[in-house]
């Protein structure tokens, strides 16, 4: 083994490997000790917020909004029913409203609450906002509950709209089948009459 090779082996064994081990250990510890962040598929903008920085009621309401928002995006965004939202779909006003709520208004409301919370831990949950009868936490919950209720109304409207389409399709098919059956019956009666006339003539 030459001197250069020996120096290279020593550098790898005593320099590079320990440094890599320290770096990976640091990353592992940082990952384990890092706070868990919010994860909402329909609202990825909230992914930078630690879970423990929001009250349980807020997280519960956000989870409900996230679930309903995913459904509503599919209902109002996938206008051609091909299973994906893309450029071939027609952009509706309702879809744009849903997107704006999920992408802008909810993250802004949560950010406003967190600024209040960061001023003083207990103040946002206990101190009434001036000229109002609500705390910062209650104000955020009012915003989120309003959106949650709107999403419920949109889901109900979609259900009844699609249900009416099914009823209309059923009525149309019944009329078509009833018409086809009565035509077949009248043809059968005409055939029977022709047969009896032919028998009488013979």
Coordinates of N, CA and C in Angstrom, one line a residue:
X1 N 0.8 -1.2 0.0 CA 0.0 0.0 0.0 C 0.9 1.2 0.0
X2 N 0.7 2.1 -0.9 CA 1.5 3.3 -1.0 C 1.1 4.3 0.0
X3 N 1.9 5.3 0.2 CA 1.6 6.3 1.2 C 0.3 7.1 0.9
X4 N 0.1 7.4 -0.4 CA -1.1 8.2 -0.8 C -2.3 7.4 -0.5
X5 N -2.3 6.1 -0.8 CA -3.5 5.2 -0.6 C -3.8 5.1 0.9
X6 N -2.7 5.0 1.7 CA -2.9 4.9 3.1 C -3.5 6.2 3.7
X7 N -3.1 7.3 3.2 CA -3.6 8.6 3.6 C -5.1 8.8 3.2
X8 N -5.4 8.3 2.1 CA -6.8 8.3 1.6 C -7.7 7.5 2.5
X9 N -7.2 6.3 2.8 CA -8.0 5.4 3.6 C -8.2 6.0 5.0
X10 N -7.1 6.6 5.6 CA -7.2 7.2 6.9 C -8.2 8.4 6.9
X11 N -8.2 9.2 5.8 CA -9.1 10.3 5.6 C -10.6 9.8 5.6
X12 N -10.8 8.7 4.9 CA -12.2 8.2 4.8 C -12.6 7.6 6.2
X13 N -11.7 6.8 6.8 CA -12.1 6.2 8.1 C -12.2 7.2 9.2
X14 N -11.3 8.1 9.3 CA -11.2 9.0 10.5 C -11.8 10.4 10.2
X15 N -12.1 10.7 9.0 CA -12.6 12.1 8.7 C -14.0 12.0 8.1
X16 N -14.1 11.4 7.0 CA -15.4 11.4 6.2 C -16.5 10.6 6.9
X17 N -16.2 9.4 7.4 CA -17.2 8.5 8.0 C -17.8 9.1 9.3
X18 N -16.9 9.6 10.2 CA -17.4 10.2 11.4 C -18.2 11.5 11.1
X19 N -17.8 12.3 10.2 CA -18.5 13.5 9.8 C -19.9 13.2 9.3
X20 N -20.0 12.1 8.4 CA -21.3 11.7 7.8 C -22.2 11.2 9.0
X21 N -21.6 10.4 9.9 CA -22.3 9.9 11.0 C -22.9 11.0 11.9
X22 N -22.1 12.0 12.2 CA -22.6 13.1 13.0 C -23.7 13.9 12.3
X23 N -23.5 14.1 11.0 CA -24.6 14.8 10.2 C -25.9 14.0 10.2
X24 N -25.8 12.7 9.9 CA -27.0 11.9 9.8 C -27.7 11.8 11.2
X25 N -26.9 11.7 12.3 CA -27.4 11.7 13.6 C -28.1 13.0 13.9
X26 N -27.5 14.1 13.6 CA -28.1 15.4 13.8 C -29.5 15.5 13.1
X27 N -29.5 15.1 11.8 CA -30.7 15.2 11.0 C -31.8 14.3 11.6
X28 N -31.4 13.1 12.1 CA -32.4 12.2 12.7 C -33.0 12.7 14.0
X29 N -32.1 13.3 14.8 CA -32.6 13.9 16.1 C -33.5 15.1 15.8
X30 N -33.1 15.9 14.8 CA -33.9 17.1 14.4 C -35.3 16.6 13.9
X31 N -35.3 15.5 13.2 CA -36.6 15.1 12.6 C -37.5 14.5 13.7
X32 N -36.9 13.8 14.7 CA -37.7 13.2 15.8 C -38.2 14.2 16.7
X33 N -37.4 15.3 17.0 CA -37.8 16.3 17.9 C -38.6 17.4 17.3
X34 N -38.7 17.5 15.9 CA -39.4 18.5 15.3 C -40.9 18.4 15.6
X35 N -41.6 19.5 15.7 CA -43.1 19.5 16.0 C -43.8 18.9 14.8
X36 N -44.9 18.2 15.0 CA -45.7 17.7 13.9 C -46.5 18.8 13.3
X37 N -46.5 18.9 12.0 CA -47.1 20.0 11.3 C -48.5 19.6 10.8
X38 N -49.4 20.6 10.6 CA -50.7 20.3 10.1 C -50.6 19.6 8.7
X39 N -51.5 18.7 8.4 CA -51.5 18.0 7.1 C -52.9 18.0 6.6
X40 N -53.3 18.9 5.7 CA -54.6 18.9 5.1 C -54.4 18.9 3.6
X41 N -54.9 17.8 2.9 CA -54.6 17.7 1.5 C -55.3 18.9 0.7
X42 N -56.5 19.3 1.1 CA -57.2 20.4 0.4 C -56.6 21.7 0.8
X43 N -55.8 21.8 1.8 CA -55.3 23.1 2.3 C -53.8 23.0 2.6
X44 N -52.9 22.7 1.6 CA -51.5 22.5 1.8 C -50.8 23.7 2.4
X45 N -51.4 24.9 2.2 CA -50.8 26.2 2.7 C -50.7 26.2 4.3
X46 N -51.5 25.3 4.9 CA -51.4 25.2 6.4 C -50.3 24.3 6.9
X47 N -49.6 23.7 5.9 CA -48.5 22.7 6.3 C -47.4 23.2 7.1
X48 N -47.2 24.5 7.2 CA -46.1 25.1 7.9 C -46.5 25.3 9.4
X49 N -47.7 25.0 9.8 CA -48.2 25.3 11.1 C -48.1 24.1 12.0
X50 N -47.4 24.2 13.2 CA -47.3 23.1 14.1 C -48.7 22.7 14.7
X51 N -49.0 21.5 14.7 CA -50.3 21.0 15.2 C -50.6 21.5 16.6
X52 N -49.6 21.5 17.5 CA -49.9 21.9 18.9 C -50.2 23.4 19.1
X53 N -50.0 24.2 18.0 CA -50.2 25.7 18.1 C -51.7 26.0 17.9
X54 N -52.5 25.1 17.6 CA -54.0 25.4 17.4 C -54.8 24.6 18.4
X55 N -55.9 25.2 18.9 CA -56.8 24.4 19.8 C -57.4 23.2 19.1
X56 N -57.9 22.3 19.9 CA -58.5 21.0 19.4 C -59.7 21.3 18.6
X57 N -60.6 22.3 19.0 CA -61.8 22.6 18.3 C -61.5 23.1 16.9
X58 N -60.4 23.9 16.8 CA -60.0 24.5 15.5 C -59.6 23.4 14.6
X59 N -58.7 22.5 15.1 CA -58.2 21.4 14.3 C -59.3 20.5 13.8
X60 N -60.3 20.2 14.7 CA -61.4 19.4 14.4 C -62.2 20.0 13.2
X61 N -62.5 21.3 13.3 CA -63.3 22.0 12.3 C -62.5 22.1 11.0
X62 N -61.2 22.3 11.1 CA -60.3 22.3 9.9 C -60.4 20.9 9.2
X63 N -60.3 19.9 10.0 CA -60.4 18.5 9.4 C -61.7 18.3 8.7
X64 N -62.8 18.8 9.2 CA -64.1 18.6 8.6 C -64.2 19.4 7.3
X65 N -63.6 20.7 7.3 CA -63.6 21.5 6.1 C -62.7 20.9 5.0
X66 N -61.6 20.3 5.4 CA -60.7 19.7 4.5 C -61.4 18.5 3.8
X67 N -62.1 17.7 4.5 CA -62.8 16.5 4.0 C -63.9 17.0 3.0
X68 N -64.7 18.0 3.4 CA -65.8 18.5 2.6 C -65.2 19.2 1.4
X69 N -64.1 19.9 1.6 CA -63.5 20.7 0.5 C -63.0 19.8 -0.6
X70 N -62.5 18.6 -0.3 CA -62.0 17.6 -1.3 C -63.2 17.1 -2.1
X71 N -64.3 16.8 -1.4 CA -65.5 16.4 -2.1 C -66.0 17.4 -3.1
X72 N -66.1 18.7 -2.5 CA -66.7 19.8 -3.3 C -65.8 20.1 -4.5
X73 N -64.5 20.0 -4.3 CA -63.6 20.3 -5.5 C -63.9 19.3 -6.6
X74 N -64.1 18.0 -6.2 CA -64.4 17.0 -7.3 C -65.7 17.2 -7.9
X75 N -66.7 17.6 -7.1 CA -68.1 17.8 -7.6 C -68.2 19.0 -8.5
X76 N -67.6 20.1 -8.1 CA -67.8 21.4 -8.9 C -66.6 21.6 -9.8
X77 N -65.5 20.9 -9.6 CA -64.3 21.2 -10.5 C -64.2 20.2 -11.7
X78 N -64.7 19.0 -11.5 CA -64.7 17.9 -12.5 C -66.0 18.0 -13.3
X79 N -66.1 19.0 -14.1 CA -67.4 19.2 -14.8 C -67.7 18.2 -16.0
X80 N -66.6 17.6 -16.5 CA -66.8 16.7 -17.6 C -66.8 15.2 -17.1
X81 N -66.8 15.0 -15.8 CA -66.9 13.7 -15.1 C -65.9 12.7 -15.6
X82 N -64.6 13.1 -15.9 CA -63.6 12.2 -16.3 C -62.7 11.8 -15.2
X83 N -63.0 12.1 -14.0 CA -62.2 11.7 -12.8 C -61.0 12.6 -12.4
X84 N -60.8 13.6 -13.2 CA -59.7 14.5 -12.8 C -60.0 16.0 -13.2
X85 N -59.4 16.9 -12.5 CA -59.7 18.3 -12.7 C -58.5 18.9 -13.6
X86 N -58.8 19.3 -14.8 CA -57.8 19.8 -15.7 C -58.4 20.9 -16.6
X87 N -57.6 21.2 -17.6 CA -58.0 22.3 -18.5 C -59.3 22.0 -19.4
X88 N -59.6 20.7 -19.4 CA -60.8 20.4 -20.2 C -62.1 20.6 -19.4
X89 N -62.0 20.9 -18.1 CA -63.2 21.2 -17.3 C -63.5 22.6 -17.4
X90 N -64.8 22.9 -17.3 CA -65.3 24.3 -17.3 C -65.2 24.9 -15.9
X91 N -64.6 26.1 -15.8 CA -64.4 26.7 -14.5 C -65.8 27.4 -14.1
X92 N -66.3 27.0 -13.0 CA -67.5 27.5 -12.5 C -67.3 28.5 -11.3
X93 N -68.2 29.4 -11.1 CA -68.1 30.4 -10.0 C -68.0 29.7 -8.7
X94 N -68.7 28.7 -8.5 CA -68.7 27.9 -7.2 C -67.4 27.3 -7.0
X95 N -66.8 26.7 -8.0 CA -65.5 26.1 -7.9 C -64.4 27.2 -7.5
X96 N -64.5 28.3 -8.1 CA -63.5 29.4 -7.8 C -63.7 29.8 -6.3
X97 N -64.9 29.9 -5.9 CA -65.2 30.3 -4.5 C -64.6 29.3 -3.5
X98 N -64.8 28.0 -3.8 CA -64.3 27.0 -3.0 C -62.8 27.0 -2.9
X99 N -62.1 27.2 -4.1 CA -60.7 27.3 -4.1 C -60.2 28.5 -3.3
X100 N -60.9 29.7 -3.5 CA -60.4 30.8 -2.7 C -60.5 30.7 -1.2
X101 N -61.6 30.0 -0.8 CA -61.8 29.7 0.6 C -60.7 28.9 1.1
X102 N -60.4 27.8 0.4 CA -59.4 26.8 0.8 C -57.9 27.4 0.7
X103 N -57.7 28.1 -0.3 CA -56.3 28.6 -0.6 C -55.9 29.9 0.1
X104 N -57.0 30.8 0.3 CA -56.7 32.1 0.7 C -57.3 32.4 2.1
X105 N -58.6 32.4 2.1 CA -59.4 32.9 3.3 C -59.1 32.1 4.6
X106 N -59.1 30.7 4.5 CA -58.8 29.9 5.7 C -57.4 30.1 6.2
X107 N -56.4 30.0 5.3 CA -55.0 30.2 5.8 C -54.8 31.6 6.4
X108 N -55.5 32.6 5.8 CA -55.3 34.0 6.3 C -56.0 34.1 7.7
X109 N -57.1 33.5 7.9 CA -57.8 33.5 9.2 C -57.0 32.8 10.3
X110 N -56.4 31.6 9.9 CA -55.6 30.9 10.8 C -54.3 31.7 11.2
X111 N -53.7 32.4 10.2 CA -52.5 33.2 10.4 C -52.9 34.4 11.3
X112 N -54.0 35.0 11.1 CA -54.4 36.1 12.0 C -54.6 35.6 13.4
X113 N -55.2 34.4 13.6 CA -55.3 33.9 15.0 C -53.9 33.6 15.6
X114 N -53.0 33.1 14.8 CA -51.7 32.7 15.3 C -50.9 34.0 15.7
X115 N -51.1 35.1 15.0 CA -50.5 36.3 15.4 C -51.0 36.8 16.8
X116 N -52.4 36.7 16.9 CA -52.9 37.0 18.2 C -52.4 36.1 19.3
X117 N -52.3 34.8 19.0 CA -51.8 33.8 20.0 C -50.4 34.1 20.4
X118 N -49.6 34.5 19.4 CA -48.1 34.7 19.6 C -47.9 35.9 20.5
X119 N -48.8 36.9 20.5 CA -48.7 38.0 21.4 C -48.6 37.6 22.9
X120 N -49.5 36.7 23.2 CA -49.5 36.2 24.6 C -50.3 34.9 24.5
X121 N -49.8 33.8 25.0 CA -50.4 32.5 24.9 C -51.9 32.5 25.3
X122 N -52.2 33.0 26.4 CA -53.6 32.9 26.9 C -54.5 34.0 26.4
X123 N -54.0 35.1 25.9 CA -54.9 36.2 25.5 C -55.8 35.8 24.4
X124 N -55.4 35.1 23.3 CA -56.2 34.8 22.2 C -57.4 33.9 22.6
X125 N -57.2 33.2 23.6 CA -58.3 32.2 24.1 C -59.2 32.8 25.2
X126 N -58.7 33.8 25.9 CA -59.4 34.3 27.0 C -59.9 35.8 27.0
X127 N -59.2 36.6 26.2 CA -59.5 38.0 26.2 C -60.4 38.4 25.1
X128 N -61.5 39.1 25.4 CA -62.4 39.5 24.4 C -61.8 40.6 23.5
X129 N -62.1 40.5 22.2 CA -61.6 41.5 21.3 C -62.4 42.8 21.5
X130 N -61.7 44.0 21.5 CA -62.3 45.3 21.7 C -63.5 45.5 20.8
X131 N -64.6 46.0 21.3 CA -65.9 46.3 20.6 C -66.5 45.0 20.1
X132 N -66.3 43.9 20.7 CA -66.9 42.6 20.4 C -67.1 41.8 21.6
X133 N -67.8 40.7 21.5 CA -68.1 39.8 22.6 C -67.4 38.5 22.4
X134 N -66.3 38.4 21.6 CA -65.7 37.2 21.3 C -64.2 37.3 21.5
X135 N -63.5 36.1 21.8 CA -62.1 36.1 21.9 C -61.5 35.8 20.5
X136 N -60.2 35.8 20.4 CA -59.6 35.5 19.1 C -59.9 34.1 18.7
X137 N -59.9 33.2 19.6 CA -60.2 31.8 19.3 C -61.7 31.6 18.8
X138 N -62.6 32.3 19.5 CA -64.0 32.3 19.1 C -64.2 32.9 17.8
X139 N -63.5 34.0 17.5 CA -63.6 34.7 16.2 C -63.2 33.7 15.1
X140 N -62.1 33.0 15.3 CA -61.6 32.1 14.3 C -62.6 30.9 14.1
X141 N -63.1 30.4 15.2 CA -64.1 29.3 15.1 C -65.4 29.8 14.4
X142 N -65.8 31.1 14.6 CA -66.9 31.6 13.8 C -66.7 31.6 12.3
X143 N -65.5 32.0 11.9 CA -65.1 32.0 10.5 C -65.2 30.6 10.0
X144 N -64.5 29.7 10.7 CA -64.5 28.3 10.2 C -65.8 27.6 10.2
X145 N -66.6 27.9 11.2 CA -68.0 27.3 11.2 C -68.9 27.9 10.1
X146 N -68.7 29.1 9.8 CA -69.4 29.7 8.6 C -69.1 29.0 7.3
X147 N -67.8 28.7 7.1 CA -67.3 28.0 5.9 C -67.8 26.6 6.0
X148 N -67.8 26.0 7.1 CA -68.2 24.6 7.3 C -69.7 24.5 6.9
X149 N -70.5 25.4 7.4 CA -71.9 25.4 7.1 C -72.2 25.6 5.6
X150 N -71.4 26.6 5.0 CA -71.5 26.8 3.6 C -71.2 25.5 2.8
X151 N -70.2 24.8 3.2 CA -69.8 23.6 2.5 C -70.9 22.5 2.6
X152 N -71.5 22.5 3.8 CA -72.7 21.5 4.0 C -73.8 21.9 3.1
X153 N -74.1 23.2 2.9 CA -75.2 23.6 2.0 C -74.8 23.3 0.6
X154 N -73.6 23.4 0.2 CA -73.2 23.1 -1.2 C -73.3 21.6 -1.5
X155 N -72.9 20.8 -0.5 CA -73.0 19.3 -0.6 C -74.5 18.9 -0.7
X156 N -75.3 19.5 0.1 CA -76.8 19.2 0.1 C -77.4 19.6 -1.3
X157 N -77.0 20.8 -1.8 CA -77.5 21.3 -3.0 C -77.1 20.4 -4.2
X158 N -75.8 19.9 -4.1 CA -75.4 19.0 -5.2 C -76.1 17.7 -5.1
X159 N -76.4 17.2 -3.9 CA -77.1 15.9 -3.7 C -78.5 16.0 -4.3
X160 N -79.2 17.1 -4.0 CA -80.6 17.3 -4.5 C -80.6 17.5 -6.0
X161 N -79.6 18.3 -6.5 CA -79.6 18.5 -7.9 C -79.3 17.2 -8.7
X162 N -78.4 16.4 -8.2 CA -78.2 15.1 -8.9 C -79.3 14.2 -8.7
X163 N -80.0 14.3 -7.5 CA -81.2 13.4 -7.3 C -82.3 13.8 -8.3
X164 N -82.5 15.1 -8.5 CA -83.5 15.5 -9.5 C -83.2 15.0 -10.9
X165 N -81.9 15.0 -11.2 CA -81.5 14.5 -12.5 C -81.9 13.0 -12.7
X166 N -81.7 12.3 -11.6 CA -82.1 10.8 -11.6 C -83.6 10.7 -11.7
X167 N -84.3 11.5 -11.0 CA -85.8 11.4 -11.1 C -86.3 11.7 -12.5
X168 N -85.7 12.8 -13.1 CA -86.1 13.2 -14.4 C -85.7 12.1 -15.4
X169 N -84.6 11.4 -15.3 CA -84.2 10.3 -16.1 C -85.2 9.2 -16.0
X170 N -85.6 8.9 -14.8 CA -86.5 7.8 -14.5 C -87.9 8.1 -15.2
X171 N -88.3 9.3 -15.0 CA -89.6 9.7 -15.7 C -89.5 9.6 -17.2
X172 N -88.4 10.0 -17.8 CA -88.3 10.0 -19.2 C -88.3 8.5 -19.7
X173 N -87.6 7.6 -18.9 CA -87.5 6.2 -19.3 C -88.9 5.6 -19.2
X174 N -89.6 5.9 -18.1 CA -90.9 5.3 -17.9 C -91.8 5.7 -19.1
X175 N -91.8 7.0 -19.5 CA -92.6 7.4 -20.6 C -92.3 6.7 -21.9
X176 N -91.0 6.6 -22.1 CA -90.5 5.9 -23.3 C -91.0 4.4 -23.3
X177 N -90.8 3.7 -22.1 CA -91.1 2.3 -22.1 C -92.7 2.2 -22.1
X178 N -93.4 3.1 -21.4 CA -94.9 3.0 -21.5 C -95.4 3.2 -22.9
X179 N -94.7 4.1 -23.6 CA -95.1 4.4 -25.0 C -94.8 3.1 -25.9
X180 N -93.6 2.5 -25.6 CA -93.3 1.4 -26.4 C -94.2 0.2 -26.1
X181 N -94.6 0.0 -24.9 CA -95.5 -1.1 -24.5 C -96.9 -0.9 -25.1
X182 N -97.4 0.4 -25.0 CA -98.7 0.6 -25.6 C -98.7 0.5 -27.1
X183 N -97.6 0.9 -27.8 CA -97.5 0.7 -29.2 C -97.5 -0.8 -29.5
X184 N -96.7 -1.6 -28.7 CA -96.7 -3.1 -29.0 C -98.0 -3.7 -28.7
X185 N -98.8 -3.2 -27.7 CA -100.1 -3.8 -27.4 C -101.1 -3.4 -28.6
X186 N -101.0 -2.2 -29.0 CA -101.9 -1.8 -30.1 C -101.6 -2.6 -31.4
X187 N -100.3 -2.8 -31.6 CA -99.9 -3.6 -32.8 C -100.5 -5.1 -32.6
X188 N -100.4 -5.6 -31.4 CA -100.9 -6.9 -31.2 C -102.4 -7.0 -31.4
X189 N -103.1 -6.0 -30.9 CA -104.6 -6.0 -31.1 C -104.9 -5.9 -32.6
X190 N -104.2 -5.0 -33.3 CA -104.4 -4.9 -34.8 C -104.1 -6.3 -35.5
X191 N -103.1 -7.0 -35.1 CA -102.7 -8.3 -35.6 C -103.9 -9.3 -35.3
X192 N -104.3 -9.3 -34.1 CA -105.4 -10.2 -33.7 C -106.7 -9.9 -34.5
X193 N -107.0 -8.6 -34.7 CA -108.2 -8.2 -35.5 C -108.0 -8.7 -36.9
X194 N -106.8 -8.5 -37.5 CA -106.6 -9.0 -38.9 C -106.8 -10.5 -39.0
X195 N -106.3 -11.2 -38.0 CA -106.4 -12.7 -38.0 C -107.9 -13.1 -38.0
X196 N -108.7 -12.4 -37.1 CA -110.1 -12.8 -36.9 C -110.9 -12.4 -38.2
X197 N -110.5 -11.3 -38.8 CA -111.2 -10.9 -40.1 C -110.9 -11.9 -41.2
X198 N -109.7 -12.3 -41.3 CA -109.3 -13.3 -42.3 C -110.0 -14.6 -42.1
X199 N -110.2 -15.0 -40.8 CA -110.9 -16.3 -40.5 C -112.4 -16.1 -41.0
X200 N -113.0 -15.0 -40.7 CA -114.4 -14.8 -41.0 C -114.6 -14.8 -42.6
X201 N -113.6 -14.2 -43.3 CA -113.7 -14.1 -44.7 C -113.6 -15.5 -45.3
X202 N -112.7 -16.3 -44.7 CA -112.5 -17.7 -45.3 C -113.7 -18.6 -44.9

